[in-house]
Amino acid sequence: MRKDRKITLKSKEKELIRLHKELSQIREKIRSLPLIELKKPIFHSYGLVWSLKIQSSKFKEAYLYIIDTYSEIKRLKNLKKFQQIEPEPIALDKREYKKLLEKYPDAIRWFLIRKNKINVTEYIFNKVNILEKKIVKVMITHRKDIDPNLESRKREIEDLIYTNRDNSGKLDNLFGNLHDYVSESYKIKLKTIDLLNPIQCDF
């Protein structure tokens, strides 16, 4: 009896691993589906962004490049809190920083080095005095093509290996807790994949 139990447990773990691999392949196929342009942009949300305050600096081109390339939109839940909230810091990883210095060598003077939450070195744009925050409209201009068969199979596997606590626990033991694909942060990440660059909104 004990021998049979061990074989059953092993075979179940193998099946979970197979499903996990299949799910990864399905997600990759979904990500690779083409974007379809909408006939008319659709409003998604408001957000906070950095913009360049000064217009006369000899480094204006470099500043604009940094803002346009590396800054991120911070979602606004309440427009009334605009004055209390700052946009996300402009942060570069080591590869991005080296690439930037190749394009603009003077940028070495504009960044601070720090460790982020997961103890990885990042480079923070420190010239906040030349920046100002603005509210923008975020518009969706494209949507992902949808394959109903892929979406159906994806939901089916996710229900099997993540909704079921026993299966989810076994996967965590095998791989670590790396499978939180139904978390709020993951849903937000999915929502923002196809967002258009922000358009300034006048109030």
PDB file of N, CA and C in Angstrom, residues 22-120:
ATOM      1  N   GLU A  22       2.674  23.297 -19.985  1.00  0.00           N
ATOM      2  CA  GLU A  22       1.688  23.586 -21.032  1.00  0.00           C
ATOM      3  C   GLU A  22       1.132  24.996 -20.873  1.00  0.00           C
ATOM      4  N   LEU A  23       0.858  25.387 -19.621  1.00  0.00           N
ATOM      5  CA  LEU A  23       0.332  26.729 -19.360  1.00  0.00           C
ATOM      6  C   LEU A  23       1.328  27.801 -19.788  1.00  0.00           C
ATOM      7  N   SER A  24       2.603  27.589 -19.512  1.00  0.00           N
ATOM      8  CA  SER A  24       3.632  28.538 -19.929  1.00  0.00           C
ATOM      9  C   SER A  24       3.656  28.684 -21.458  1.00  0.00           C
ATOM     10  N   GLN A  25       3.512  27.580 -22.148  1.00  0.00           N
ATOM     11  CA  GLN A  25       3.509  27.604 -23.617  1.00  0.00           C
ATOM     12  C   GLN A  25       2.276  28.331 -24.147  1.00  0.00           C
ATOM     13  N   ILE A  26       1.127  28.105 -23.502  1.00  0.00           N
ATOM     14  CA  ILE A  26      -0.109  28.776 -23.920  1.00  0.00           C
ATOM     15  C   ILE A  26       0.015  30.284 -23.706  1.00  0.00           C
ATOM     16  N   ARG A  27       0.551  30.678 -22.541  1.00  0.00           N
ATOM     17  CA  ARG A  27       0.729  32.114 -22.270  1.00  0.00           C
ATOM     18  C   ARG A  27       1.644  32.762 -23.299  1.00  0.00           C
ATOM     19  N   GLU A  28       2.694  32.049 -23.675  1.00  0.00           N
ATOM     20  CA  GLU A  28       3.620  32.566 -24.675  1.00  0.00           C
ATOM     21  C   GLU A  28       2.909  32.749 -26.020  1.00  0.00           C
ATOM     22  N   LYS A  29       2.060  31.796 -26.392  1.00  0.00           N
ATOM     23  CA  LYS A  29       1.299  31.905 -27.642  1.00  0.00           C
ATOM     24  C   LYS A  29       0.335  33.090 -27.589  1.00  0.00           C
ATOM     25  N   ILE A  30      -0.315  33.280 -26.433  1.00  0.00           N
ATOM     26  CA  ILE A  30      -1.246  34.403 -26.271  1.00  0.00           C
ATOM     27  C   ILE A  30      -0.504  35.726 -26.392  1.00  0.00           C
ATOM     28  N   ARG A  31       0.685  35.803 -25.757  1.00  0.00           N
ATOM     29  CA  ARG A  31       1.485  37.037 -25.832  1.00  0.00           C
ATOM     30  C   ARG A  31       1.923  37.343 -27.262  1.00  0.00           C
ATOM     31  N   SER A  32       2.126  36.299 -28.059  1.00  0.00           N
ATOM     32  CA  SER A  32       2.630  36.494 -29.418  1.00  0.00           C
ATOM     33  C   SER A  32       1.527  36.815 -30.432  1.00  0.00           C
ATOM     34  N   LEU A  33       0.249  36.768 -29.993  1.00  0.00           N
ATOM     35  CA  LEU A  33      -0.842  37.095 -30.904  1.00  0.00           C
ATOM     36  C   LEU A  33      -0.748  38.559 -31.333  1.00  0.00           C
ATOM     37  N   PRO A  34      -1.114  38.875 -32.556  1.00  0.00           N
ATOM     38  CA  PRO A  34      -0.950  40.253 -33.053  1.00  0.00           C
ATOM     39  C   PRO A  34      -1.883  41.240 -32.363  1.00  0.00           C
ATOM     40  N   LEU A  35      -1.493  42.508 -32.395  1.00  0.00           N
ATOM     41  CA  LEU A  35      -2.337  43.575 -31.884  1.00  0.00           C
ATOM     42  C   LEU A  35      -3.267  44.052 -32.991  1.00  0.00           C
ATOM     43  N   ILE A  36      -4.495  44.340 -32.622  1.00  0.00           N
ATOM     44  CA  ILE A  36      -5.470  44.855 -33.577  1.00  0.00           C
ATOM     45  C   ILE A  36      -5.775  46.307 -33.220  1.00  0.00           C
ATOM     46  N   GLU A  37      -5.592  47.198 -34.183  1.00  0.00           N
ATOM     47  CA  GLU A  37      -5.819  48.620 -33.926  1.00  0.00           C
ATOM     48  C   GLU A  37      -7.312  48.906 -33.830  1.00  0.00           C
ATOM     49  N   LEU A  38      -7.691  49.656 -32.806  1.00  0.00           N
ATOM     50  CA  LEU A  38      -9.085  50.040 -32.638  1.00  0.00           C
ATOM     51  C   LEU A  38      -9.430  51.187 -33.588  1.00  0.00           C
ATOM     52  N   LYS A  39     -10.667  51.265 -33.991  1.00  0.00           N
ATOM     53  CA  LYS A  39     -11.084  52.350 -34.887  1.00  0.00           C
ATOM     54  C   LYS A  39     -10.963  53.704 -34.190  1.00  0.00           C
ATOM     55  N   LYS A  40     -11.186  53.685 -32.896  1.00  0.00           N
ATOM     56  CA  LYS A  40     -11.130  54.923 -32.111  1.00  0.00           C
ATOM     57  C   LYS A  40     -10.527  54.610 -30.743  1.00  0.00           C
ATOM     58  N   PRO A  41      -9.549  55.417 -30.277  1.00  0.00           N
ATOM     59  CA  PRO A  41      -8.968  55.169 -28.947  1.00  0.00           C
ATOM     60  C   PRO A  41     -10.032  55.167 -27.855  1.00  0.00           C
ATOM     61  N   ILE A  42      -9.843  54.304 -26.876  1.00  0.00           N
ATOM     62  CA  ILE A  42     -10.779  54.179 -25.757  1.00  0.00           C
ATOM     63  C   ILE A  42     -10.100  54.662 -24.483  1.00  0.00           C
ATOM     64  N   PHE A  43     -10.794  55.496 -23.727  1.00  0.00           N
ATOM     65  CA  PHE A  43     -10.245  55.983 -22.451  1.00  0.00           C
ATOM     66  C   PHE A  43     -10.082  54.824 -21.480  1.00  0.00           C
ATOM     67  N   HIS A  44      -8.915  54.763 -20.837  1.00  0.00           N
ATOM     68  CA  HIS A  44      -8.645  53.697 -19.862  1.00  0.00           C
ATOM     69  C   HIS A  44      -8.625  54.232 -18.438  1.00  0.00           C
ATOM     70  N   SER A  45      -7.841  55.287 -18.202  1.00  0.00           N
ATOM     71  CA  SER A  45      -7.704  55.791 -16.841  1.00  0.00           C
ATOM     72  C   SER A  45      -6.949  57.109 -16.858  1.00  0.00           C
ATOM     73  N   TYR A  46      -6.828  57.718 -15.681  1.00  0.00           N
ATOM     74  CA  TYR A  46      -5.958  58.866 -15.499  1.00  0.00           C
ATOM     75  C   TYR A  46      -4.666  58.401 -14.838  1.00  0.00           C
ATOM     76  N   GLY A  47      -3.613  59.154 -15.069  1.00  0.00           N
ATOM     77  CA  GLY A  47      -2.350  58.799 -14.447  1.00  0.00           C
ATOM     78  C   GLY A  47      -1.470  60.010 -14.217  1.00  0.00           C
ATOM     79  N   LEU A  48      -0.451  59.819 -13.395  1.00  0.00           N
ATOM     80  CA  LEU A  48       0.542  60.857 -13.124  1.00  0.00           C
ATOM     81  C   LEU A  48       1.820  60.531 -13.873  1.00  0.00           C
ATOM     82  N   VAL A  49       2.403  61.539 -14.519  1.00  0.00           N
ATOM     83  CA  VAL A  49       3.675  61.366 -15.210  1.00  0.00           C
ATOM     84  C   VAL A  49       4.570  62.565 -14.933  1.00  0.00           C
ATOM     85  N   TRP A  50       5.865  62.375 -15.182  1.00  0.00           N
ATOM     86  CA  TRP A  50       6.803  63.488 -15.122  1.00  0.00           C
ATOM     87  C   TRP A  50       6.861  64.171 -16.486  1.00  0.00           C
ATOM     88  N   SER A  51       7.018  65.477 -16.473  1.00  0.00           N
ATOM     89  CA  SER A  51       7.293  66.219 -17.703  1.00  0.00           C
ATOM     90  C   SER A  51       8.425  67.202 -17.409  1.00  0.00           C
ATOM     91  N   LEU A  52       9.026  67.724 -18.459  1.00  0.00           N
ATOM     92  CA  LEU A  52      10.176  68.615 -18.308  1.00  0.00           C
ATOM     93  C   LEU A  52       9.702  70.032 -18.016  1.00  0.00           C
ATOM     94  N   LYS A  53      10.207  70.588 -16.907  1.00  0.00           N
ATOM     95  CA  LYS A  53       9.802  71.924 -16.497  1.00  0.00           C
ATOM     96  C   LYS A  53      10.563  73.000 -17.268  1.00  0.00           C
ATOM     97  N   ILE A  54      11.876  72.787 -17.471  1.00  0.00           N
ATOM     98  CA  ILE A  54      12.708  73.793 -18.136  1.00  0.00           C
ATOM     99  C   ILE A  54      12.770  73.518 -19.639  1.00  0.00           C
ATOM    100  N   GLN A  55      12.908  74.592 -20.422  1.00  0.00           N
ATOM    101  CA  GLN A  55      12.953  74.441 -21.870  1.00  0.00           C
ATOM    102  C   GLN A  55      14.223  75.006 -22.489  1.00  0.00           C
ATOM    103  N   SER A  56      15.096  75.585 -21.668  1.00  0.00           N
ATOM    104  CA  SER A  56      16.266  76.275 -22.220  1.00  0.00           C
ATOM    105  C   SER A  56      17.592  75.548 -21.987  1.00  0.00           C
ATOM    106  N   SER A  57      17.578  74.408 -21.318  1.00  0.00           N
ATOM    107  CA  SER A  57      18.820  73.719 -20.991  1.00  0.00           C
ATOM    108  C   SER A  57      19.470  73.114 -22.241  1.00  0.00           C
ATOM    109  N   LYS A  58      20.813  73.102 -22.242  1.00  0.00           N
ATOM    110  CA  LYS A  58      21.531  72.463 -23.351  1.00  0.00           C
ATOM    111  C   LYS A  58      21.367  70.938 -23.324  1.00  0.00           C
ATOM    112  N   PHE A  59      20.882  70.413 -22.195  1.00  0.00           N
ATOM    113  CA  PHE A  59      20.660  68.970 -22.071  1.00  0.00           C
ATOM    114  C   PHE A  59      19.187  68.588 -22.274  1.00  0.00           C
ATOM    115  N   LYS A  60      18.419  69.514 -22.833  1.00  0.00           N
ATOM    116  CA  LYS A  60      16.985  69.283 -23.001  1.00  0.00           C
ATOM    117  C   LYS A  60      16.700  67.978 -23.748  1.00  0.00           C
ATOM    118  N   GLU A  61      17.416  67.719 -24.815  1.00  0.00           N
ATOM    119  CA  GLU A  61      17.198  66.502 -25.604  1.00  0.00           C
ATOM    120  C   GLU A  61      17.411  65.246 -24.759  1.00  0.00           C
ATOM    121  N   ALA A  62      18.475  65.258 -23.943  1.00  0.00           N
ATOM    122  CA  ALA A  62      18.774  64.101 -23.094  1.00  0.00           C
ATOM    123  C   ALA A  62      17.704  63.935 -22.014  1.00  0.00           C
ATOM    124  N   TYR A  63      17.286  65.039 -21.398  1.00  0.00           N
ATOM    125  CA  TYR A  63      16.255  64.971 -20.364  1.00  0.00           C
ATOM    126  C   TYR A  63      14.954  64.392 -20.929  1.00  0.00           C
ATOM    127  N   LEU A  64      14.554  64.883 -22.091  1.00  0.00           N
ATOM    128  CA  LEU A  64      13.319  64.409 -22.712  1.00  0.00           C
ATOM    129  C   LEU A  64      13.410  62.919 -23.060  1.00  0.00           C
ATOM    130  N   TYR A  65      14.597  62.514 -23.516  1.00  0.00           N
ATOM    131  CA  TYR A  65      14.793  61.099 -23.845  1.00  0.00           C
ATOM    132  C   TYR A  65      14.632  60.228 -22.597  1.00  0.00           C
ATOM    133  N   ILE A  66      15.206  60.653 -21.484  1.00  0.00           N
ATOM    134  CA  ILE A  66      15.113  59.903 -20.224  1.00  0.00           C
ATOM    135  C   ILE A  66      13.662  59.805 -19.761  1.00  0.00           C
ATOM    136  N   ILE A  67      12.947  60.933 -19.817  1.00  0.00           N
ATOM    137  CA  ILE A  67      11.549  60.940 -19.386  1.00  0.00           C
ATOM    138  C   ILE A  67      10.699  60.043 -20.282  1.00  0.00           C
ATOM    139  N   ASP A  68      10.864  60.193 -21.591  1.00  0.00           N
ATOM    140  CA  ASP A  68      10.031  59.439 -22.534  1.00  0.00           C
ATOM    141  C   ASP A  68      10.341  57.946 -22.513  1.00  0.00           C
ATOM    142  N   THR A  69      11.618  57.600 -22.285  1.00  0.00           N
ATOM    143  CA  THR A  69      12.038  56.199 -22.394  1.00  0.00           C
ATOM    144  C   THR A  69      11.859  55.427 -21.094  1.00  0.00           C
ATOM    145  N   TYR A  70      12.097  56.071 -19.952  1.00  0.00           N
ATOM    146  CA  TYR A  70      12.188  55.317 -18.698  1.00  0.00           C
ATOM    147  C   TYR A  70      11.125  55.644 -17.648  1.00  0.00           C
ATOM    148  N   SER A  71      10.378  56.720 -17.828  1.00  0.00           N
ATOM    149  CA  SER A  71       9.388  57.036 -16.795  1.00  0.00           C
ATOM    150  C   SER A  71       8.156  56.153 -16.947  1.00  0.00           C
ATOM    151  N   GLU A  72       7.442  55.950 -15.838  1.00  0.00           N
ATOM    152  CA  GLU A  72       6.253  55.101 -15.824  1.00  0.00           C
ATOM    153  C   GLU A  72       5.044  55.904 -15.369  1.00  0.00           C
ATOM    154  N   ILE A  73       3.883  55.459 -15.820  1.00  0.00           N
ATOM    155  CA  ILE A  73       2.635  56.101 -15.412  1.00  0.00           C
ATOM    156  C   ILE A  73       2.221  55.574 -14.043  1.00  0.00           C
ATOM    157  N   LYS A  74       1.814  56.470 -13.172  1.00  0.00           N
ATOM    158  CA  LYS A  74       1.273  56.064 -11.872  1.00  0.00           C
ATOM    159  C   LYS A  74      -0.236  56.270 -11.904  1.00  0.00           C
ATOM    160  N   ARG A  75      -0.993  55.208 -11.677  1.00  0.00           N
ATOM    161  CA  ARG A  75      -2.447  55.292 -11.754  1.00  0.00           C
ATOM    162  C   ARG A  75      -3.019  56.170 -10.645  1.00  0.00           C
ATOM    163  N   LEU A  76      -4.038  56.928 -10.995  1.00  0.00           N
ATOM    164  CA  LEU A  76      -4.724  57.783 -10.031  1.00  0.00           C
ATOM    165  C   LEU A  76      -6.090  57.201  -9.714  1.00  0.00           C
ATOM    166  N   LYS A  77      -6.315  56.842  -8.464  1.00  0.00           N
ATOM    167  CA  LYS A  77      -7.630  56.345  -8.075  1.00  0.00           C
ATOM    168  C   LYS A  77      -8.580  57.507  -7.804  1.00  0.00           C
ATOM    169  N   ASN A  78      -8.014  58.621  -7.379  1.00  0.00           N
ATOM    170  CA  ASN A  78      -8.825  59.782  -7.023  1.00  0.00           C
ATOM    171  C   ASN A  78      -8.124  61.040  -7.502  1.00  0.00           C
ATOM    172  N   LEU A  79      -8.710  61.745  -8.451  1.00  0.00           N
ATOM    173  CA  LEU A  79      -8.087  62.949  -9.005  1.00  0.00           C
ATOM    174  C   LEU A  79      -7.887  64.037  -7.942  1.00  0.00           C
ATOM    175  N   LYS A  80      -8.692  64.011  -6.892  1.00  0.00           N
ATOM    176  CA  LYS A  80      -8.577  65.031  -5.849  1.00  0.00           C
ATOM    177  C   LYS A  80      -7.261  64.909  -5.077  1.00  0.00           C
ATOM    178  N   LYS A  81      -6.620  63.724  -5.142  1.00  0.00           N
ATOM    179  CA  LYS A  81      -5.368  63.509  -4.413  1.00  0.00           C
ATOM    180  C   LYS A  81      -4.135  63.837  -5.256  1.00  0.00           C
ATOM    181  N   PHE A  82      -4.341  64.513  -6.369  1.00  0.00           N
ATOM    182  CA  PHE A  82      -3.244  64.845  -7.282  1.00  0.00           C
ATOM    183  C   PHE A  82      -2.083  65.538  -6.569  1.00  0.00           C
ATOM    184  N   GLN A  83      -2.390  66.511  -5.723  1.00  0.00           N
ATOM    185  CA  GLN A  83      -1.334  67.283  -5.058  1.00  0.00           C
ATOM    186  C   GLN A  83      -0.564  66.466  -4.021  1.00  0.00           C
ATOM    187  N   GLN A  84      -1.166  65.393  -3.521  1.00  0.00           N
ATOM    188  CA  GLN A  84      -0.533  64.611  -2.455  1.00  0.00           C
ATOM    189  C   GLN A  84       0.347  63.476  -2.984  1.00  0.00           C
ATOM    190  N   ILE A  85       0.247  63.191  -4.286  1.00  0.00           N
ATOM    191  CA  ILE A  85       0.934  62.026  -4.852  1.00  0.00           C
ATOM    192  C   ILE A  85       1.998  62.463  -5.841  1.00  0.00           C
ATOM    193  N   GLU A  86       3.120  61.741  -5.835  1.00  0.00           N
ATOM    194  CA  GLU A  86       4.192  61.982  -6.797  1.00  0.00           C
ATOM    195  C   GLU A  86       4.239  60.843  -7.812  1.00  0.00           C
ATOM    196  N   PRO A  87       4.633  61.128  -9.054  1.00  0.00           N
ATOM    197  CA  PRO A  87       4.826  60.035 -10.017  1.00  0.00           C
ATOM    198  C   PRO A  87       5.928  59.084  -9.553  1.00  0.00           C
ATOM    199  N   GLU A  88       5.995  57.926 -10.199  1.00  0.00           N
ATOM    200  CA  GLU A  88       7.032  56.951  -9.873  1.00  0.00           C
ATOM    201  C   GLU A  88       8.416  57.549 -10.167  1.00  0.00           C
ATOM    202  N   PRO A  89       9.422  57.260  -9.306  1.00  0.00           N
ATOM    203  CA  PRO A  89      10.790  57.694  -9.628  1.00  0.00           C
ATOM    204  C   PRO A  89      11.241  57.090 -10.951  1.00  0.00           C
ATOM    205  N   ILE A  90      12.074  57.815 -11.675  1.00  0.00           N
ATOM    206  CA  ILE A  90      12.628  57.286 -12.919  1.00  0.00           C
ATOM    207  C   ILE A  90      13.820  56.412 -12.563  1.00  0.00           C
ATOM    208  N   ALA A  91      13.654  55.100 -12.722  1.00  0.00           N
ATOM    209  CA  ALA A  91      14.664  54.141 -12.289  1.00  0.00           C
ATOM    210  C   ALA A  91      15.131  53.291 -13.461  1.00  0.00           C
ATOM    211  N   LEU A  92      16.452  53.086 -13.570  1.00  0.00           N
ATOM    212  CA  LEU A  92      17.053  52.274 -14.624  1.00  0.00           C
ATOM    213  C   LEU A  92      17.797  51.100 -14.007  1.00  0.00           C
ATOM    214  N   ASP A  93      17.784  49.973 -14.691  1.00  0.00           N
ATOM    215  CA  ASP A  93      18.649  48.880 -14.255  1.00  0.00           C
ATOM    216  C   ASP A  93      20.038  49.082 -14.843  1.00  0.00           C
ATOM    217  N   LYS A  94      20.965  48.201 -14.504  1.00  0.00           N
ATOM    218  CA  LYS A  94      22.365  48.371 -14.907  1.00  0.00           C
ATOM    219  C   LYS A  94      22.528  48.397 -16.420  1.00  0.00           C
ATOM    220  N   ARG A  95      21.813  47.529 -17.112  1.00  0.00           N
ATOM    221  CA  ARG A  95      21.924  47.461 -18.574  1.00  0.00           C
ATOM    222  C   ARG A  95      21.399  48.742 -19.216  1.00  0.00           C
ATOM    223  N   GLU A  96      20.243  49.218 -18.728  1.00  0.00           N
ATOM    224  CA  GLU A  96      19.660  50.448 -19.265  1.00  0.00           C
ATOM    225  C   GLU A  96      20.570  51.648 -19.007  1.00  0.00           C
ATOM    226  N   TYR A  97      21.157  51.668 -17.798  1.00  0.00           N
ATOM    227  CA  TYR A  97      22.038  52.778 -17.428  1.00  0.00           C
ATOM    228  C   TYR A  97      23.276  52.843 -18.336  1.00  0.00           C
ATOM    229  N   LYS A  98      23.897  51.699 -18.590  1.00  0.00           N
ATOM    230  CA  LYS A  98      25.074  51.664 -19.459  1.00  0.00           C
ATOM    231  C   LYS A  98      24.716  52.098 -20.875  1.00  0.00           C
ATOM    232  N   LYS A  99      23.570  51.660 -21.340  1.00  0.00           N
ATOM    233  CA  LYS A  99      23.114  52.032 -22.679  1.00  0.00           C
ATOM    234  C   LYS A  99      22.866  53.537 -22.765  1.00  0.00           C
ATOM    235  N   LEU A 100      22.288  54.106 -21.695  1.00  0.00           N
ATOM    236  CA  LEU A 100      22.043  55.545 -21.661  1.00  0.00           C
ATOM    237  C   LEU A 100      23.349  56.332 -21.695  1.00  0.00           C
ATOM    238  N   LEU A 101      24.352  55.873 -20.927  1.00  0.00           N
ATOM    239  CA  LEU A 101      25.642  56.577 -20.888  1.00  0.00           C
ATOM    240  C   LEU A 101      26.344  56.539 -22.240  1.00  0.00           C
ATOM    241  N   GLU A 102      26.127  55.490 -23.004  1.00  0.00           N
ATOM    242  CA  GLU A 102      26.706  55.445 -24.343  1.00  0.00           C
ATOM    243  C   GLU A 102      26.104  56.530 -25.233  1.00  0.00           C
ATOM    244  N   LYS A 103      24.840  56.815 -25.023  1.00  0.00           N
ATOM    245  CA  LYS A 103      24.133  57.827 -25.829  1.00  0.00           C
ATOM    246  C   LYS A 103      24.364  59.234 -25.276  1.00  0.00           C
ATOM    247  N   TYR A 104      24.325  59.357 -23.934  1.00  0.00           N
ATOM    248  CA  TYR A 104      24.497  60.667 -23.284  1.00  0.00           C
ATOM    249  C   TYR A 104      25.481  60.517 -22.117  1.00  0.00           C
ATOM    250  N   PRO A 105      26.783  60.659 -22.343  1.00  0.00           N
ATOM    251  CA  PRO A 105      27.795  60.479 -21.288  1.00  0.00           C
ATOM    252  C   PRO A 105      27.591  61.394 -20.082  1.00  0.00           C
ATOM    253  N   ASP A 106      27.017  62.596 -20.296  1.00  0.00           N
ATOM    254  CA  ASP A 106      26.798  63.530 -19.182  1.00  0.00           C
ATOM    255  C   ASP A 106      25.802  63.000 -18.160  1.00  0.00           C
ATOM    256  N   ALA A 107      25.027  62.006 -18.543  1.00  0.00           N
ATOM    257  CA  ALA A 107      24.006  61.470 -17.638  1.00  0.00           C
ATOM    258  C   ALA A 107      24.602  60.822 -16.395  1.00  0.00           C
ATOM    259  N   ILE A 108      25.905  60.554 -16.398  1.00  0.00           N
ATOM    260  CA  ILE A 108      26.542  59.956 -15.222  1.00  0.00           C
ATOM    261  C   ILE A 108      26.391  60.847 -13.995  1.00  0.00           C
ATOM    262  N   ARG A 109      26.185  62.154 -14.210  1.00  0.00           N
ATOM    263  CA  ARG A 109      26.063  63.113 -13.098  1.00  0.00           C
ATOM    264  C   ARG A 109      24.626  63.265 -12.596  1.00  0.00           C
ATOM    265  N   TRP A 110      23.677  62.606 -13.248  1.00  0.00           N
ATOM    266  CA  TRP A 110      22.266  62.866 -12.943  1.00  0.00           C
ATOM    267  C   TRP A 110      21.577  61.731 -12.196  1.00  0.00           C
ATOM    268  N   PHE A 111      22.344  60.717 -11.803  1.00  0.00           N
ATOM    269  CA  PHE A 111      21.714  59.545 -11.187  1.00  0.00           C
ATOM    270  C   PHE A 111      22.343  59.191  -9.842  1.00  0.00           C
ATOM    271  N   LEU A 112      21.502  58.675  -8.952  1.00  0.00           N
ATOM    272  CA  LEU A 112      21.947  58.095  -7.691  1.00  0.00           C
ATOM    273  C   LEU A 112      21.848  56.570  -7.787  1.00  0.00           C
ATOM    274  N   ILE A 113      22.746  55.880  -7.110  1.00  0.00           N
ATOM    275  CA  ILE A 113      22.716  54.416  -7.099  1.00  0.00           C
ATOM    276  C   ILE A 113      22.108  53.948  -5.782  1.00  0.00           C
ATOM    277  N   ARG A 114      21.203  52.981  -5.875  1.00  0.00           N
ATOM    278  CA  ARG A 114      20.597  52.415  -4.659  1.00  0.00           C
ATOM    279  C   ARG A 114      20.202  50.967  -4.915  1.00  0.00           C
ATOM    280  N   LYS A 115      19.843  50.271  -3.839  1.00  0.00           N
ATOM    281  CA  LYS A 115      19.324  48.905  -3.930  1.00  0.00           C
ATOM    282  C   LYS A 115      17.803  48.966  -3.840  1.00  0.00           C
ATOM    283  N   ASN A 116      17.132  48.218  -4.703  1.00  0.00           N
ATOM    284  CA  ASN A 116      15.670  48.197  -4.642  1.00  0.00           C
ATOM    285  C   ASN A 116      15.188  47.165  -3.622  1.00  0.00           C
ATOM    286  N   LYS A 117      13.890  46.880  -3.617  1.00  0.00           N
ATOM    287  CA  LYS A 117      13.297  46.004  -2.604  1.00  0.00           C
ATOM    288  C   LYS A 117      13.850  44.584  -2.655  1.00  0.00           C
ATOM    289  N   ILE A 118      14.275  44.151  -3.829  1.00  0.00           N
ATOM    290  CA  ILE A 118      14.822  42.788  -3.940  1.00  0.00           C
ATOM    291  C   ILE A 118      16.355  42.811  -3.984  1.00  0.00           C
ATOM    292  N   ASN A 119      16.918  43.908  -3.485  1.00  0.00           N
ATOM    293  CA  ASN A 119      18.364  44.042  -3.303  1.00  0.00           C
ATOM    294  C   ASN A 119      19.145  44.041  -4.627  1.00  0.00           C
ATOM    295  N   VAL A 120      18.527  44.561  -5.673  1.00  0.00           N
ATOM    296  CA  VAL A 120      19.186  44.692  -6.972  1.00  0.00           C
ATOM    297  C   VAL A 120      19.538  46.162  -7.190  1.00  0.00           C
TER     298      VAL A 120
END
